[in-house]
Amino acid sequence: MSTTYNEAAPAAPINSTRRVATASIVGTAIEFYDFYIYATAAALVIGPVFFPQTSGTAQMLAAFLTFGIAFIARPLGSALFGHFGDRIGRKSTLVASLLLMGVCTTLIGLLPGYDTIGAWAPILLCVLRFGQGLGLGGEWGGAALLATENAPKGKRAWFGMFPQLGPSIGFLAANGLFLILAMNLSDEQFRSWGWRIPFLLSAALVMVGLYARLKLHETPVFANAVAKEKPVKVPLVELFSQYWMPVLLGAAAMVVCYALFYITTAFSLSYGVTTLGYSRETFLALLCFAVLFMGAATPLAAWASDRYGRKPVLITGAVLAILSGFTMEPLLTHGSTWAVALFLCLELFLMGVTFAPMGALLPELFPTRVRYTGASAAYNLGGIVGASAAPFFATKLVAMGGLSYVGGYVSAAALLSLIAVLCLKETRYNDLNKVE
């Protein structure tokens, strides 16, 4: 039986649309900026700085493995921050996750390389990377709830779009900064100290995000839920005892988003520079251009999912993503820059199409009492399958059978998500005020 809130419960303070949008976008943009600068650094410099004693291929594989560590940590972060988000509130938990992410990112920028402290360098790098994953594990779920639990009727996907725009902005800022550095520094300067600048700048950006989030009120849905009854003692236990199926289906639905993004960015950047012969700055410029298509697709897909439903948009995006996997080899090996640009734009546009509805869909799968934990768990468990080892496996696959194998990886990930979406019920009419 579903329970709705007592109409006599005291009204919670209302957050303005501008404040909700700013806190959602700024926070996730900073969090994803932190995460993406590591993805870019892993493709360009982490291997030589922290694993110089191995071959070039081994350096790249080791760098991508450290990249994957954070995705292993993210489900743990979703459990940790989800626990407090469902018990003490969305606002405080969002502030804590942002702080953890920012501190770890800044410390990576200060971490000496292998030549200075030996084996401690990669060990400490892995520890800090794990901390990044914990922070991001609690970030997205809280930002999505902040947006959707403040949304007016019929505009939940549109409000859920706010945190989904953050990745585009964060990626553009991260890659744009690396592009500026690549254009103004020599390879020796970049590898020696230049790559650290984006990590150190994270400290200033975190201050901006904290200011935006500390100005917020708690979401009215959570405030009314607390007024109605006590929070669940251990949200994670209740989640997996009663709502394990929505967690699994939501995670599987997320896989295509991760695969599209990290194959297109981290793997393609590495492959483009090392195999296709593009300069670092040229390929970074192509990615900065392509991510604009992801940013454009995000509001379009959010609007469509409010008008037509989450499932039709996600099914369309997944089918197109399956087909896009077959374009990888012909476009990247065409020999022309326009073909490479076309592939990058196509994949990131589809990333926006499949990613935007998730801001509403995943919170709608769970009742208020376990919503933070559930949405975060589904989001981050999907990352283990779709992203944690995607660049690593793509590097292995291209060595085994060429780019067609990597394209097959993208198509398989999209097929998995398509099956999951088909198994889900339409959620746009779900009542977020349900307690159980």
Coordinates of C-alpha atoms in Angstrom, one line a residue:
M1 CA 0.0 0.0 0.0
S2 CA 1.3 3.5 -0.8
T3 CA 1.1 6.2 1.7
T4 CA 0.8 9.9 0.9
Y5 CA 1.8 12.7 3.2
N6 CA -0.4 14.3 5.8
E7 CA -1.9 17.5 4.4
A8 CA -1.6 19.0 7.9
A9 CA 2.2 18.6 7.9
P10 CA 4.0 22.0 8.1
A11 CA 5.0 23.3 4.7
A12 CA 8.6 23.1 3.8
P13 CA 10.5 26.2 2.5
I14 CA 10.4 26.3 -1.2
N15 CA 13.6 26.5 -3.3
S16 CA 13.3 28.8 -6.4
T17 CA 13.7 27.2 -9.8
R18 CA 16.8 29.4 -10.3
R19 CA 18.4 28.2 -7.0
V20 CA 17.6 24.5 -7.8
A21 CA 19.0 24.8 -11.3
T22 CA 22.1 26.6 -10.2
A23 CA 22.9 24.2 -7.3
S24 CA 22.2 21.1 -9.5
I25 CA 24.2 22.2 -12.5
V26 CA 27.1 23.9 -10.7
G27 CA 27.6 21.0 -8.3
T28 CA 27.5 18.2 -10.8
A29 CA 29.6 20.3 -13.3
I30 CA 32.3 20.6 -10.6
E31 CA 32.1 17.0 -9.6
F32 CA 32.3 15.8 -13.2
Y33 CA 35.0 18.3 -14.0
D34 CA 37.1 16.6 -11.3
F35 CA 36.3 13.1 -12.7
Y36 CA 36.9 14.0 -16.3
I37 CA 40.3 15.7 -15.7
Y38 CA 41.4 12.3 -14.4
A39 CA 40.0 10.5 -17.5
T40 CA 41.9 13.0 -19.8
A41 CA 45.0 12.7 -17.7
A42 CA 44.8 8.9 -17.8
A43 CA 44.7 9.0 -21.5
L44 CA 47.7 11.4 -21.8
V45 CA 50.0 11.4 -18.8
I46 CA 49.2 9.2 -15.8
G47 CA 51.0 6.2 -17.2
P48 CA 54.5 7.8 -17.8
V49 CA 54.3 9.8 -14.5
F50 CA 53.2 7.0 -12.2
F51 CA 54.1 3.8 -14.0
P52 CA 57.3 4.7 -15.9
Q53 CA 59.0 1.4 -15.3
T54 CA 56.8 -0.5 -17.8
S55 CA 56.3 -0.4 -21.6
G56 CA 54.1 2.2 -23.3
T57 CA 51.2 -0.2 -23.7
A58 CA 51.5 -1.4 -20.0
Q59 CA 51.6 2.2 -18.9
M60 CA 48.3 2.9 -20.7
L61 CA 46.6 -0.2 -19.3
A62 CA 47.8 0.7 -15.8
A63 CA 46.5 4.2 -16.2
F64 CA 43.1 3.0 -17.3
L65 CA 43.0 0.5 -14.4
T66 CA 43.5 3.4 -11.9
F67 CA 40.7 5.1 -13.8
G68 CA 38.5 2.1 -13.2
I69 CA 39.1 2.1 -9.4
A70 CA 36.8 5.0 -8.9
F71 CA 34.0 3.2 -10.5
I72 CA 34.4 0.3 -8.0
A73 CA 34.3 2.9 -5.2
R74 CA 31.2 4.6 -6.5
P75 CA 28.6 2.0 -5.4
L76 CA 30.2 2.2 -1.9
G77 CA 29.9 5.9 -2.1
S78 CA 26.2 5.6 -3.1
A79 CA 25.6 3.3 0.0
L80 CA 27.5 5.6 2.4
F81 CA 26.0 8.9 1.2
G82 CA 22.7 7.4 0.3
H83 CA 22.4 6.2 4.0
F84 CA 22.8 9.7 5.3
G85 CA 20.9 11.3 2.4
D86 CA 17.8 9.2 3.3
R87 CA 18.2 9.7 7.0
I88 CA 19.4 13.3 7.6
G89 CA 18.6 15.0 4.3
R90 CA 19.7 15.7 0.7
K91 CA 21.4 19.1 1.4
S92 CA 24.0 18.1 4.0
T93 CA 24.9 15.0 2.2
L94 CA 25.5 16.9 -1.1
V95 CA 27.8 19.3 0.6
A96 CA 29.8 16.4 2.1
S97 CA 30.2 14.5 -1.2
L98 CA 31.4 17.7 -2.9
L99 CA 34.0 18.3 -0.3
L100 CA 35.4 14.7 -0.5
M101 CA 35.6 14.8 -4.2
G102 CA 37.3 18.2 -4.2
V103 CA 39.9 17.3 -1.6
C104 CA 40.9 14.1 -3.3
T105 CA 41.2 15.8 -6.7
T106 CA 43.4 18.6 -5.3
L107 CA 45.7 16.1 -3.6
I108 CA 46.1 14.2 -6.9
G109 CA 47.5 17.5 -8.3
L110 CA 50.0 17.6 -5.5
L111 CA 51.0 14.0 -5.5
P112 CA 54.7 13.3 -6.5
G113 CA 55.4 10.9 -9.3
Y114 CA 57.1 7.6 -9.3
D115 CA 60.5 9.1 -9.9
T116 CA 60.2 11.0 -6.6
I117 CA 58.6 8.6 -4.1
G118 CA 58.8 5.3 -6.0
A119 CA 56.0 2.7 -5.4
W120 CA 54.2 5.0 -3.0
A121 CA 53.2 7.2 -6.0
P122 CA 50.8 4.7 -7.7
I123 CA 49.6 3.4 -4.3
L124 CA 48.6 6.9 -3.1
L125 CA 47.1 7.6 -6.5
C126 CA 44.9 4.6 -6.2
V127 CA 43.8 5.7 -2.7
L128 CA 42.9 9.2 -3.9
R129 CA 41.2 7.8 -6.9
F130 CA 39.1 5.6 -4.6
G131 CA 38.2 8.7 -2.6
Q132 CA 37.1 10.5 -5.8
G133 CA 34.8 7.5 -6.6
L134 CA 33.3 7.7 -3.1
G135 CA 32.5 11.4 -3.5
L136 CA 31.0 11.0 -6.9
G137 CA 29.0 8.0 -5.8
G138 CA 27.0 10.3 -3.5
E139 CA 26.9 13.3 -5.8
W140 CA 24.7 12.4 -8.7
G141 CA 21.9 10.8 -6.7
G142 CA 21.6 13.8 -4.4
A143 CA 21.7 16.3 -7.2
A144 CA 19.0 14.3 -9.1
L145 CA 16.8 14.2 -6.0
L146 CA 17.4 17.9 -5.4
A147 CA 16.0 18.6 -8.9
T148 CA 13.2 16.2 -9.1
E149 CA 11.8 16.6 -5.6
N150 CA 11.5 20.3 -6.2
A151 CA 9.9 19.9 -9.7
P152 CA 6.3 21.0 -10.5
K153 CA 3.8 18.6 -11.9
G154 CA 4.6 17.5 -15.5
K155 CA 8.1 19.0 -15.5
R156 CA 10.0 16.4 -13.5
A157 CA 12.3 15.3 -16.4
W158 CA 12.9 19.0 -17.3
F159 CA 14.1 19.7 -13.7
G160 CA 15.9 16.3 -13.7
M161 CA 17.8 17.7 -16.7
F162 CA 19.7 20.2 -14.5
P163 CA 22.2 17.8 -13.0
Q164 CA 22.4 16.0 -16.4
L165 CA 23.7 19.2 -18.0
G166 CA 26.6 19.3 -15.4
P167 CA 28.6 16.6 -17.2
S168 CA 28.6 18.5 -20.5
I169 CA 29.8 21.6 -18.7
G170 CA 32.3 19.8 -16.6
F171 CA 33.7 17.9 -19.6
L172 CA 34.0 21.1 -21.7
A173 CA 35.8 22.9 -18.9
A174 CA 38.2 20.0 -18.2
N175 CA 39.0 19.3 -21.9
G176 CA 39.1 23.0 -22.7
L177 CA 41.7 23.6 -19.9
F178 CA 43.8 20.6 -21.1
L179 CA 43.6 22.0 -24.6
I180 CA 44.8 25.4 -23.5
L181 CA 47.7 23.8 -21.7
A182 CA 48.6 21.6 -24.7
M183 CA 48.7 24.6 -26.9
N184 CA 50.9 26.7 -24.6
L185 CA 53.2 24.1 -23.0
S186 CA 55.8 21.8 -24.5
D187 CA 55.4 18.0 -24.0
E188 CA 58.1 18.1 -21.3
Q189 CA 56.4 21.0 -19.4
F190 CA 53.0 19.3 -19.7
R191 CA 54.3 16.0 -18.3
S192 CA 56.4 17.6 -15.7
W193 CA 53.9 20.0 -14.1
G194 CA 51.3 21.3 -16.6
W195 CA 48.9 18.4 -16.1
R196 CA 48.6 19.2 -12.4
I197 CA 47.0 22.6 -13.0
P198 CA 43.4 21.4 -13.7
F199 CA 43.6 19.3 -10.5
L200 CA 44.7 22.2 -8.3
L201 CA 42.0 24.5 -9.8
S202 CA 39.4 22.1 -8.4
A203 CA 39.9 23.6 -4.9
A204 CA 38.6 27.0 -6.1
L205 CA 35.7 25.5 -8.0
V206 CA 34.6 23.5 -5.0
M207 CA 34.2 26.8 -3.1
V208 CA 31.8 28.0 -5.7
G209 CA 29.8 24.8 -5.5
L210 CA 29.6 24.9 -1.7
Y211 CA 28.3 28.4 -1.8
A212 CA 25.5 27.4 -4.2
R213 CA 24.5 24.4 -2.1
L214 CA 24.6 25.9 1.3
K215 CA 22.0 28.5 0.2
L216 CA 19.5 25.7 -0.4
H217 CA 16.6 24.5 1.7
E218 CA 15.9 20.8 2.2
T219 CA 13.6 19.4 -0.6
P220 CA 9.9 19.6 0.3
V221 CA 9.3 15.9 -0.4
F222 CA 12.0 14.8 2.1
A223 CA 11.0 17.4 4.7
N224 CA 7.4 16.2 4.5
A225 CA 8.4 12.6 4.7
V226 CA 10.4 13.2 7.9
A227 CA 7.4 15.1 9.4
K228 CA 5.3 12.0 8.6
E229 CA 7.5 9.3 10.0
K230 CA 11.0 8.4 11.2
P231 CA 13.6 7.7 8.5
V232 CA 14.6 4.1 7.8
K233 CA 17.4 2.9 10.1
V234 CA 19.4 1.2 7.4
P235 CA 18.2 2.3 3.9
L236 CA 20.5 -0.1 2.1
V237 CA 19.0 -3.2 3.8
E238 CA 15.5 -2.2 3.0
L239 CA 16.5 -1.2 -0.6
F240 CA 17.9 -4.6 -1.5
S241 CA 15.3 -6.6 0.4
Q242 CA 12.3 -4.9 -1.2
Y243 CA 13.5 -3.0 -4.3
W244 CA 16.4 -5.0 -5.7
M245 CA 14.8 -5.5 -9.1
P246 CA 14.4 -1.7 -9.8
V247 CA 18.1 -1.3 -8.8
L248 CA 19.3 -4.0 -11.2
L249 CA 17.1 -2.8 -14.1
G250 CA 18.0 0.9 -13.4
A251 CA 21.7 -0.1 -13.4
A252 CA 21.4 -2.0 -16.6
A253 CA 19.6 0.9 -18.2
M254 CA 22.5 3.2 -17.3
V255 CA 25.1 1.0 -19.0
V256 CA 24.7 2.5 -22.5
C257 CA 25.3 6.0 -21.2
Y258 CA 28.6 5.1 -19.6
A259 CA 29.8 3.0 -22.5
L260 CA 29.0 5.7 -25.1
F261 CA 30.7 8.4 -23.1
Y262 CA 33.9 6.7 -21.9
I263 CA 34.6 4.8 -25.1
T264 CA 34.1 8.1 -27.0
T265 CA 36.3 10.2 -24.7
A266 CA 38.9 8.3 -22.7
F267 CA 39.5 5.5 -25.2
S268 CA 39.1 7.5 -28.4
L269 CA 41.4 10.2 -27.2
S270 CA 44.1 7.7 -26.4
Y271 CA 43.6 5.8 -29.7
G272 CA 43.5 9.0 -31.7
V273 CA 46.7 10.3 -30.3
T274 CA 48.7 7.1 -30.2
T275 CA 47.4 5.2 -33.3
L276 CA 45.7 7.7 -35.6
G277 CA 48.5 10.2 -35.3
Y278 CA 46.5 13.2 -34.1
S279 CA 48.1 15.8 -31.9
R280 CA 46.9 16.0 -28.4
E281 CA 45.5 19.5 -28.9
T282 CA 43.7 18.6 -32.2
F283 CA 41.8 15.6 -30.7
L284 CA 41.0 17.6 -27.5
A285 CA 39.5 20.3 -29.7
L286 CA 37.4 17.7 -31.6
L287 CA 36.1 16.4 -28.3
C288 CA 35.3 19.9 -27.1
F289 CA 33.3 20.4 -30.2
A290 CA 31.5 17.1 -30.0
V291 CA 30.4 17.5 -26.4
L292 CA 28.3 20.5 -27.5
F293 CA 26.1 17.9 -29.2
M294 CA 25.7 16.1 -25.9
G295 CA 24.7 19.4 -24.3
A296 CA 22.2 20.1 -27.1
A297 CA 20.6 16.6 -26.9
T298 CA 20.1 16.8 -23.1
P299 CA 17.3 19.4 -23.0
L300 CA 15.7 17.9 -26.1
A301 CA 15.5 14.4 -24.6
A302 CA 14.3 15.8 -21.3
W303 CA 11.5 17.7 -23.0
A304 CA 10.5 14.7 -25.0
S305 CA 10.5 12.4 -22.0
D306 CA 8.1 14.7 -20.2
R307 CA 5.9 14.8 -23.2
Y308 CA 6.0 11.2 -24.5
G309 CA 7.4 9.3 -21.5
R310 CA 10.8 8.0 -20.3
K311 CA 10.6 4.7 -22.1
P312 CA 10.0 5.9 -25.7
V313 CA 13.0 8.3 -25.5
L314 CA 15.3 5.7 -24.0
I315 CA 14.3 2.9 -26.4
T316 CA 14.9 5.2 -29.3
G317 CA 18.3 6.2 -28.0
A318 CA 19.4 2.6 -27.2
V319 CA 18.4 1.3 -30.7
L320 CA 20.4 4.1 -32.3
A321 CA 23.3 3.4 -30.0
I322 CA 23.3 -0.2 -31.1
L323 CA 23.5 0.9 -34.7
S324 CA 26.2 3.5 -33.9
G325 CA 28.6 0.8 -32.8
F326 CA 28.9 -0.4 -36.4
T327 CA 30.1 3.1 -37.5
M328 CA 33.1 3.2 -35.2
E329 CA 35.6 1.4 -37.5
P330 CA 34.7 3.0 -40.8
L331 CA 34.5 6.5 -39.4
L332 CA 37.7 6.4 -37.3
T333 CA 39.7 4.6 -40.0
H334 CA 38.4 6.8 -42.8
G335 CA 41.5 8.9 -42.7
S336 CA 39.8 12.2 -42.5
T337 CA 39.2 14.5 -39.6
W338 CA 35.6 15.2 -40.5
A339 CA 34.8 11.4 -40.2
V340 CA 36.4 11.3 -36.8
A341 CA 34.4 14.4 -35.8
L342 CA 31.2 12.9 -37.1
F343 CA 31.7 9.8 -35.0
L344 CA 32.5 11.7 -31.8
C345 CA 29.5 14.0 -32.3
L346 CA 27.1 11.1 -33.1
E347 CA 28.2 9.1 -30.0
L348 CA 28.0 12.1 -27.6
F349 CA 24.7 13.2 -29.0
L350 CA 23.3 9.7 -28.2
M351 CA 24.9 9.9 -24.8
G352 CA 22.8 13.0 -24.2
V353 CA 19.6 11.3 -25.5
T354 CA 20.1 8.3 -23.2
F355 CA 21.4 10.2 -20.2
A356 CA 18.9 13.1 -19.9
P357 CA 15.8 11.0 -18.9
M358 CA 17.8 9.2 -16.2
G359 CA 17.6 12.3 -14.0
A360 CA 13.9 11.6 -13.6
L361 CA 13.7 7.9 -14.2
L362 CA 16.0 6.6 -11.5
P363 CA 14.5 8.7 -8.7
E364 CA 11.0 7.7 -9.9
L365 CA 11.8 4.0 -9.4
F366 CA 12.0 4.3 -5.6
P367 CA 9.9 5.6 -2.7
T368 CA 11.1 8.6 -0.6
R369 CA 12.5 6.5 2.3
V370 CA 15.2 4.8 0.1
R371 CA 15.2 7.1 -2.9
Y372 CA 18.7 8.6 -2.4
T373 CA 20.2 5.2 -1.8
G374 CA 18.3 3.5 -4.6
A375 CA 18.9 6.1 -7.3
S376 CA 22.6 6.4 -6.4
A377 CA 23.0 2.6 -6.3
A378 CA 21.4 2.1 -9.7
Y379 CA 23.4 4.9 -11.3
N380 CA 26.8 3.8 -9.9
L381 CA 26.3 0.0 -10.3
G382 CA 25.7 0.7 -14.0
G383 CA 29.1 2.4 -14.1
I384 CA 30.9 -0.8 -13.1
V385 CA 29.6 -2.6 -16.2
G386 CA 29.5 0.3 -18.6
A387 CA 32.5 2.4 -17.7
S388 CA 35.0 1.1 -15.1
A389 CA 36.8 -1.2 -17.4
A390 CA 35.6 0.2 -20.7
P391 CA 38.8 2.0 -21.8
F392 CA 40.9 -1.0 -20.5
F393 CA 38.8 -3.6 -22.4
A394 CA 38.6 -1.4 -25.5
T395 CA 42.4 -1.2 -25.5
K396 CA 42.5 -5.0 -25.3
L397 CA 39.8 -5.5 -27.9
V398 CA 41.4 -3.3 -30.4
A399 CA 44.6 -5.3 -30.1
M400 CA 42.6 -8.6 -30.6
G401 CA 40.4 -7.6 -33.5
G402 CA 40.5 -3.9 -34.3
L403 CA 38.0 -1.2 -33.8
S404 CA 35.1 -3.3 -35.0
Y405 CA 35.5 -5.2 -31.7
V406 CA 35.3 -2.0 -29.7
G407 CA 32.2 -1.0 -31.7
G408 CA 30.7 -4.3 -30.9
Y409 CA 31.3 -3.5 -27.2
V410 CA 29.3 -0.3 -27.6
S411 CA 26.5 -2.2 -29.4
A412 CA 26.4 -4.9 -26.7
A413 CA 26.2 -2.3 -23.9
A414 CA 23.3 -0.6 -25.7
L415 CA 21.5 -3.9 -26.2
L416 CA 21.7 -4.6 -22.5
S417 CA 20.2 -1.2 -21.7
L418 CA 17.5 -1.7 -24.3
I419 CA 16.4 -5.0 -22.7
A420 CA 16.4 -3.3 -19.2
V421 CA 14.3 -0.4 -20.4
L422 CA 11.8 -2.7 -22.0
C423 CA 11.4 -4.5 -18.7
L424 CA 10.7 -1.3 -16.8
K425 CA 7.3 0.3 -16.4
E426 CA 6.7 3.8 -17.5
T427 CA 7.5 6.1 -14.5
R428 CA 6.5 9.6 -15.5
Y429 CA 3.2 9.4 -13.6
N430 CA 4.7 8.0 -10.4
D431 CA 4.1 9.9 -7.3
L432 CA 7.3 11.0 -5.6
N433 CA 5.4 11.5 -2.3
K434 CA 5.1 7.7 -1.8
V435 CA 6.8 6.6 1.4
E436 CA 6.7 2.9 0.8

